Amino acid sequence: MHYTVVERELELRLVLSPERGIPVPARLAYRSDDPFAVHITFHINSDHPVHWTFSRDLLVEGVFRPCGHGDVRVWPAKAEGRSVVLMALSSPEGDALLEAPAAQVSAWLERTLRVVPPGAEGEQLGIDDELDELLAR
């Protein structure tokens, strides 16, 4: 099966305190065969990159307004006069607050939305075709 991948390398900032942060190289990835999810890989000073997967809708909404609860929360903010998107991630290994440039995240999300428009995710999974086939029997 053919699918499309939309990737973007960018530098995030791991927020340690209001005054301190460290740069974290990251890769955003979206695959049309997994149309509801976005994948973020962080290369933090370790041999093993850290992978997070969460809802694309959550990230789209988080660019404009605070959303999410539990393990992943996303909200827009200003940092030194720039628009940023903050992502608060919690896991059993610990919590992280990451700051991403809003313009770069938005541009990447727009590319994913052109590949699979909002509301068309189910079609990508072929569920409709399978249902039609089942009902036709």
C-alpha angles and dihedrals in degrees: 000000000000119000137171126235122203112194135174130183114211142155117250126188121234103216110221096170135340088276101035134061138151126218115250121191110223141176124217113205133184125181124195090217088061095039101168096053140073121201124210123189118194122199102209119171095287139092091250122062116224116240126203127181124189142148118302088214089059092055093044091052093041091061087065107027141004112278143154132058136210115022098003128039124169131188141160121249144157122251119184089339094308126114110244138174115227121208120193110197124185128187136156087267092059146282130286134189112205128188120207129185104258095214093055094045092047093049091051092047090051089056091052090049091053090053094047114011118217109276093023095086094102091056089057090059092054090234093134092053092049091048091049089050092050093047092047092060 
